[in-house]
Amino acid sequence: MDFLAFARQLSESLSSAGDVETLIEEAETLAQRIKSYKLAVIRLVGGTLDQAVEVFSRLNSRGQSMTPDQMVSALTYSGSTEFSLAERIDSILEALGPSGYSTIPRISVFRAILAVAGEQDIQSARWETLARRIENRLGDAVERAEVALRLGVDFLKNQVGAPLGRLVPYSIQLVLLTAFFNHVPQPSNTQIAALRRWFWASSWNGYFAGANTTQVKNALDEMRGFARGQTVSLTAAEETARPFPDRFDMRSARVRTLILWQLAELPALDLQGVRLDVIDIIEKADNDAFRHVVPEAPSNVSNPAKSYCAADTARDICSPGPCRTSRWVAYP
């Protein structure tokens, strides 16, 4: 009925009957495709909602995988409320769009909510057990996590200089910052300085590279203790920096860390010396935003030093750390 009403509106609003007929034919074709689409259905007789979700998660091997937040949404569904964890995470990510952080993994938002809810294991909990444990406090945790997450994003943008979520070295860093700002919405200058040191140190030393459940749990406990004033320093800030990667790949956390350092310390200029809008370029082109200084080099073509550092001498290589005698240059 809605389609027929809309078709009549088209007929009345458009002067050309040919245009109307073409549009209606396209819509009818689309409607027929949707109507004739085959859906695989497995009927479960009896059982509980928990069992239904478990069956789906095991049988859904070829379809779109069910994310942890969707699992918890299904397990906490009661029919008496319009609250959906998955939908709330969607809205949180959408709201972060203007800040450049809508691309952060939704699993990170989910883990931030768990951290705010007071969970210890935010990575590998059994979903049915987790759902039962946090069901009554899920709504409040989402509200507080959204506020704390925004404060974490503001910290990364204004205090660290990370303009895009794409450039944050480790997504767990934003999760831990959310846990901190949930306890301390207005940190002191000393706390801000300590968090800045923690961010840069943990990024350069790769502390969270391949972090297991125990490491993340300990880091979360430390961050909560730091927020409450119980912990003086954070372990991740005390580790030694690792050697720089041999290849330029923005999937590497330390490559993204170097890009953030370059954004803060070195001007990005074109061949005429005019400052470039690097953030816009990276947002649109991603890894292709960086051109090779030595495009014909057969072996080290992806070496970070030769990818975007125009060094003073051939010996000025940006490994193991950033070179301070280089500047960004855009090559045609």
Tab-separated table of N, CA, C and O in Angstrom, residues 155-221:
chain	number	residue	atom	x	y	z
A	155	PHE	N	40.556	13.575	24.139
A	155	PHE	CA	41.940	13.503	24.618
A	155	PHE	C	42.879	13.141	23.473
A	155	PHE	O	43.935	13.764	23.304
A	156	LEU	N	42.522	12.146	22.687
A	156	LEU	CA	43.377	11.720	21.581
A	156	LEU	C	43.529	12.812	20.534
A	156	LEU	O	44.606	12.996	19.962
A	157	LYS	N	42.478	13.555	20.285
A	157	LYS	CA	42.536	14.602	19.264
A	157	LYS	C	43.298	15.826	19.766
A	157	LYS	O	44.134	16.390	19.040
A	158	ASN	N	43.006	16.255	20.985
A	158	ASN	CA	43.534	17.530	21.464
A	158	ASN	C	44.844	17.410	22.238
A	158	ASN	O	45.695	18.305	22.166
A	159	GLN	N	45.032	16.328	22.972
A	159	GLN	CA	46.227	16.175	23.789
A	159	GLN	C	47.319	15.363	23.097
A	159	GLN	O	48.504	15.587	23.325
A	160	VAL	N	46.912	14.419	22.273
A	160	VAL	CA	47.875	13.570	21.569
A	160	VAL	C	48.107	14.052	20.148
A	160	VAL	O	49.218	13.977	19.615
A	161	GLY	N	47.043	14.566	19.522
A	161	GLY	CA	47.155	14.994	18.135
A	161	GLY	C	46.818	13.889	17.157
A	161	GLY	O	47.399	13.832	16.063
A	162	ALA	N	45.886	13.005	17.536
A	162	ALA	CA	45.426	11.940	16.639
A	162	ALA	C	44.101	12.372	16.025
A	162	ALA	O	43.052	12.218	16.651
A	163	PRO	N	44.123	12.919	14.803
A	163	PRO	CA	42.912	13.505	14.225
A	163	PRO	C	41.900	12.479	13.737
A	163	PRO	O	40.733	12.797	13.579
A	164	LEU	N	42.356	11.237	13.493
A	164	LEU	CA	41.478	10.205	12.952
A	164	LEU	C	41.608	8.928	13.775
A	164	LEU	O	42.708	8.567	14.207
A	165	GLY	N	40.495	8.247	13.951
A	165	GLY	CA	40.540	6.971	14.636
A	165	GLY	C	41.394	5.962	13.892
A	165	GLY	O	41.982	5.068	14.498
A	166	ARG	N	41.478	6.128	12.574
A	166	ARG	CA	42.281	5.238	11.733
A	166	ARG	C	43.757	5.268	12.130
A	166	ARG	O	44.485	4.304	11.908
A	167	LEU	N	44.216	6.372	12.735
A	167	LEU	CA	45.625	6.539	13.059
A	167	LEU	C	45.973	6.141	14.486
A	167	LEU	O	47.148	6.165	14.853
A	168	VAL	N	45.001	5.799	15.301
A	168	VAL	CA	45.290	5.361	16.666
A	168	VAL	C	45.996	4.012	16.589
A	168	VAL	O	45.476	3.068	15.990
A	169	PRO	N	47.189	3.888	17.157
A	169	PRO	CA	47.970	2.657	16.999
A	169	PRO	C	47.255	1.395	17.455
A	169	PRO	O	47.250	0.387	16.754
A	170	TYR	N	46.650	1.428	18.642
A	170	TYR	CA	45.976	0.250	19.177
A	170	TYR	C	44.584	0.652	19.661
A	170	TYR	O	44.440	1.586	20.463
A	171	SER	N	43.576	-0.061	19.205
A	171	SER	CA	42.205	0.281	19.601
A	171	SER	C	42.000	0.084	21.104
A	171	SER	O	41.168	0.768	21.710
A	172	ILE	N	42.769	-0.817	21.729
A	172	ILE	CA	42.627	-1.032	23.164
A	172	ILE	C	43.023	0.223	23.937
A	172	ILE	O	42.576	0.428	25.077
A	173	GLN	N	43.841	1.091	23.340
A	173	GLN	CA	44.210	2.334	24.018
A	173	GLN	C	42.977	3.203	24.263
A	173	GLN	O	42.826	3.790	25.334
A	174	LEU	N	42.083	3.278	23.274
A	174	LEU	CA	40.858	4.056	23.449
A	174	LEU	C	39.945	3.391	24.468
A	174	LEU	O	39.268	4.080	25.244
A	175	VAL	N	39.911	2.072	24.500
A	175	VAL	CA	39.102	1.354	25.491
A	175	VAL	C	39.581	1.689	26.904
A	175	VAL	O	38.778	1.984	27.799
A	176	LEU	N	40.898	1.661	27.115
A	176	LEU	CA	41.445	1.958	28.441
A	176	LEU	C	41.248	3.421	28.813
A	176	LEU	O	41.000	3.739	29.981
A	177	LEU	N	41.350	4.310	27.834
A	177	LEU	CA	41.081	5.723	28.112
A	177	LEU	C	39.620	5.926	28.512
A	177	LEU	O	39.307	6.756	29.378
A	178	THR	N	38.718	5.178	27.884
A	178	THR	CA	37.302	5.254	28.252
A	178	THR	C	37.106	4.830	29.699
A	178	THR	O	36.348	5.465	30.443
A	179	ALA	N	37.800	3.766	30.101
A	179	ALA	CA	37.713	3.320	31.496
A	179	ALA	C	38.218	4.400	32.444
A	179	ALA	O	37.658	4.610	33.528
A	180	PHE	N	39.288	5.102	32.047
A	180	PHE	CA	39.827	6.170	32.895
A	180	PHE	C	38.846	7.329	33.016
A	180	PHE	O	38.523	7.774	34.124
A	181	PHE	N	38.363	7.820	31.873
A	181	PHE	CA	37.487	8.991	31.902
A	181	PHE	C	36.118	8.676	32.497
A	181	PHE	O	35.400	9.602	32.893
A	182	ASN	N	35.760	7.424	32.585
A	182	ASN	CA	34.532	7.065	33.289
A	182	ASN	C	34.656	7.396	34.768
A	182	ASN	O	33.677	7.785	35.412
A	183	HIS	N	35.853	7.273	35.329
A	183	HIS	CA	36.097	7.584	36.740
A	183	HIS	C	36.512	9.043	36.936
A	183	HIS	O	36.190	9.644	37.965
A	184	VAL	N	37.229	9.595	35.939
A	184	VAL	CA	37.764	10.963	36.091
A	184	VAL	C	37.402	11.780	34.843
A	184	VAL	O	38.200	11.885	33.907
A	185	PRO	N	36.200	12.360	34.815
A	185	PRO	CA	35.802	13.143	33.640
A	185	PRO	C	36.654	14.401	33.445
A	185	PRO	O	36.834	14.855	32.310
A	186	GLN	N	37.175	14.956	34.553
A	186	GLN	CA	37.989	16.166	34.480
A	186	GLN	C	39.340	15.914	35.156
A	186	GLN	O	39.538	16.261	36.314
A	187	PRO	N	40.269	15.318	34.435
A	187	PRO	CA	41.564	14.982	35.039
A	187	PRO	C	42.418	16.216	35.292
A	187	PRO	O	42.235	17.266	34.669
A	188	SER	N	43.378	16.058	36.184
A	188	SER	CA	44.314	17.137	36.477
A	188	SER	C	45.380	17.209	35.388
A	188	SER	O	45.513	16.300	34.557
A	189	ASN	N	46.159	18.270	35.395
A	189	ASN	CA	47.243	18.414	34.425
A	189	ASN	C	48.281	17.296	34.589
A	189	ASN	O	48.851	16.821	33.598
A	190	THR	N	48.512	16.882	35.830
A	190	THR	CA	49.454	15.793	36.078
A	190	THR	C	48.957	14.488	35.472
A	190	THR	O	49.723	13.733	34.857
A	191	GLN	N	47.667	14.219	35.614
A	191	GLN	CA	47.088	13.005	35.039
A	191	GLN	C	47.117	13.040	33.513
A	191	GLN	O	47.409	12.035	32.862
A	192	ILE	N	46.834	14.199	32.940
A	192	ILE	CA	46.860	14.334	31.480
A	192	ILE	C	48.267	14.081	30.960
A	192	ILE	O	48.456	13.379	29.952
A	193	ALA	N	49.262	14.651	31.643
A	193	ALA	CA	50.650	14.452	31.225
A	193	ALA	C	51.037	12.976	31.316
A	193	ALA	O	51.729	12.442	30.439
A	194	ALA	N	50.596	12.306	32.374
A	194	ALA	CA	50.904	10.884	32.539
A	194	ALA	C	50.225	10.048	31.448
A	194	ALA	O	50.819	9.088	30.930
A	195	LEU	N	49.003	10.404	31.091
A	195	LEU	CA	48.296	9.676	30.029
A	195	LEU	C	48.952	9.904	28.676
A	195	LEU	O	49.023	8.975	27.853
A	196	ARG	N	49.434	11.124	28.443
A	196	ARG	CA	50.143	11.389	27.184
A	196	ARG	C	51.402	10.530	27.114
A	196	ARG	O	51.691	9.936	26.075
A	197	ARG	N	52.155	10.481	28.186
A	197	ARG	CA	53.376	9.660	28.203
A	197	ARG	C	53.028	8.192	27.998
A	197	ARG	O	53.709	7.466	27.264
A	198	TRP	N	51.964	7.737	28.655
A	198	TRP	CA	51.523	6.345	28.508
A	198	TRP	C	51.158	6.036	27.056
A	198	TRP	O	51.532	4.979	26.538
A	199	PHE	N	50.449	6.949	26.419
A	199	PHE	CA	50.034	6.709	25.032
A	199	PHE	C	51.245	6.578	24.114
A	199	PHE	O	51.357	5.611	23.350
A	200	TRP	N	52.154	7.545	24.168
A	200	TRP	CA	53.297	7.519	23.260
A	200	TRP	C	54.225	6.348	23.566
A	200	TRP	O	54.732	5.687	22.646
A	201	ALA	N	54.455	6.083	24.839
A	201	ALA	CA	55.347	4.980	25.196
A	201	ALA	C	54.766	3.638	24.750
A	201	ALA	O	55.462	2.808	24.146
A	202	SER	N	53.475	3.405	25.037
A	202	SER	CA	52.862	2.128	24.657
A	202	SER	C	52.744	1.986	23.152
A	202	SER	O	52.702	0.860	22.628
A	203	SER	N	52.733	3.100	22.427
A	203	SER	CA	52.681	3.049	20.968
A	203	SER	C	54.047	2.714	20.389
A	203	SER	O	54.169	1.885	19.473
A	204	TRP	N	55.100	3.348	20.907
A	204	TRP	CA	56.449	3.092	20.389
A	204	TRP	C	56.964	1.721	20.806
A	204	TRP	O	57.685	1.065	20.046
A	205	ASN	N	56.624	1.273	22.007
A	205	ASN	CA	57.174	-0.006	22.456
A	205	ASN	C	56.302	-1.199	22.089
A	205	ASN	O	56.652	-2.350	22.386
A	206	GLY	N	55.156	-0.946	21.453
A	206	GLY	CA	54.298	-2.047	21.015
A	206	GLY	C	53.773	-2.889	22.164
A	206	GLY	O	53.609	-4.099	22.028
A	207	TYR	N	53.481	-2.236	23.277
A	207	TYR	CA	53.064	-2.974	24.470
A	207	TYR	C	51.800	-3.795	24.238
A	207	TYR	O	51.647	-4.889	24.778
A	208	PHE	N	50.894	-3.269	23.422
A	208	PHE	CA	49.617	-3.949	23.207
A	208	PHE	C	49.596	-4.790	21.935
A	208	PHE	O	48.539	-5.254	21.516
A	209	ALA	N	50.753	-4.973	21.309
A	209	ALA	CA	50.816	-5.812	20.113
A	209	ALA	C	50.589	-7.271	20.505
A	209	ALA	O	51.376	-7.851	21.247
A	210	GLY	N	49.508	-7.837	20.013
A	210	GLY	CA	49.200	-9.224	20.354
A	210	GLY	C	48.917	-9.446	21.819
A	210	GLY	O	49.160	-10.539	22.351
A	211	ALA	N	48.413	-8.416	22.500
A	211	ALA	CA	48.152	-8.536	23.938
A	211	ALA	C	47.117	-9.622	24.205
A	211	ALA	O	46.073	-9.674	23.556
A	212	ASN	N	47.421	-10.512	25.150
A	212	ASN	CA	46.476	-11.572	25.483
A	212	ASN	C	45.490	-11.098	26.549
A	212	ASN	O	45.555	-9.962	27.028
A	213	THR	N	44.590	-11.990	26.923
A	213	THR	CA	43.533	-11.633	27.875
A	213	THR	C	44.101	-11.165	29.207
A	213	THR	O	43.622	-10.191	29.792
A	214	THR	N	45.126	-11.843	29.693
A	214	THR	CA	45.719	-11.482	30.983
A	214	THR	C	46.362	-10.107	30.938
A	214	THR	O	46.210	-9.302	31.872
A	215	GLN	N	47.084	-9.806	29.848
A	215	GLN	CA	47.725	-8.500	29.720
A	215	GLN	C	46.696	-7.377	29.683
A	215	GLN	O	46.868	-6.336	30.320
A	216	VAL	N	45.619	-7.588	28.930
A	216	VAL	CA	44.572	-6.567	28.854
A	216	VAL	C	43.892	-6.398	30.208
A	216	VAL	O	43.603	-5.274	30.636
A	217	LYS	N	43.636	-7.501	30.884
A	217	LYS	CA	43.013	-7.432	32.213
A	217	LYS	C	43.900	-6.657	33.178
A	217	LYS	O	43.410	-5.802	33.934
A	218	ASN	N	45.198	-6.936	33.175
A	218	ASN	CA	46.118	-6.226	34.067
A	218	ASN	C	46.192	-4.741	33.717
A	218	ASN	O	46.246	-3.882	34.607
A	219	ALA	N	46.211	-4.435	32.404
A	219	ALA	CA	46.263	-3.036	31.973
A	219	ALA	C	44.997	-2.297	32.391
A	219	ALA	O	45.049	-1.122	32.799
A	220	LEU	N	43.842	-2.972	32.323
A	220	LEU	CA	42.579	-2.360	32.740
A	220	LEU	C	42.572	-2.111	34.242
A	220	LEU	O	42.137	-1.048	34.705
A	221	ASP	N	43.056	-3.082	35.003
A	221	ASP	CA	43.134	-2.900	36.456
A	221	ASP	C	44.055	-1.731	36.807
A	221	ASP	O	43.752	-0.934	37.709
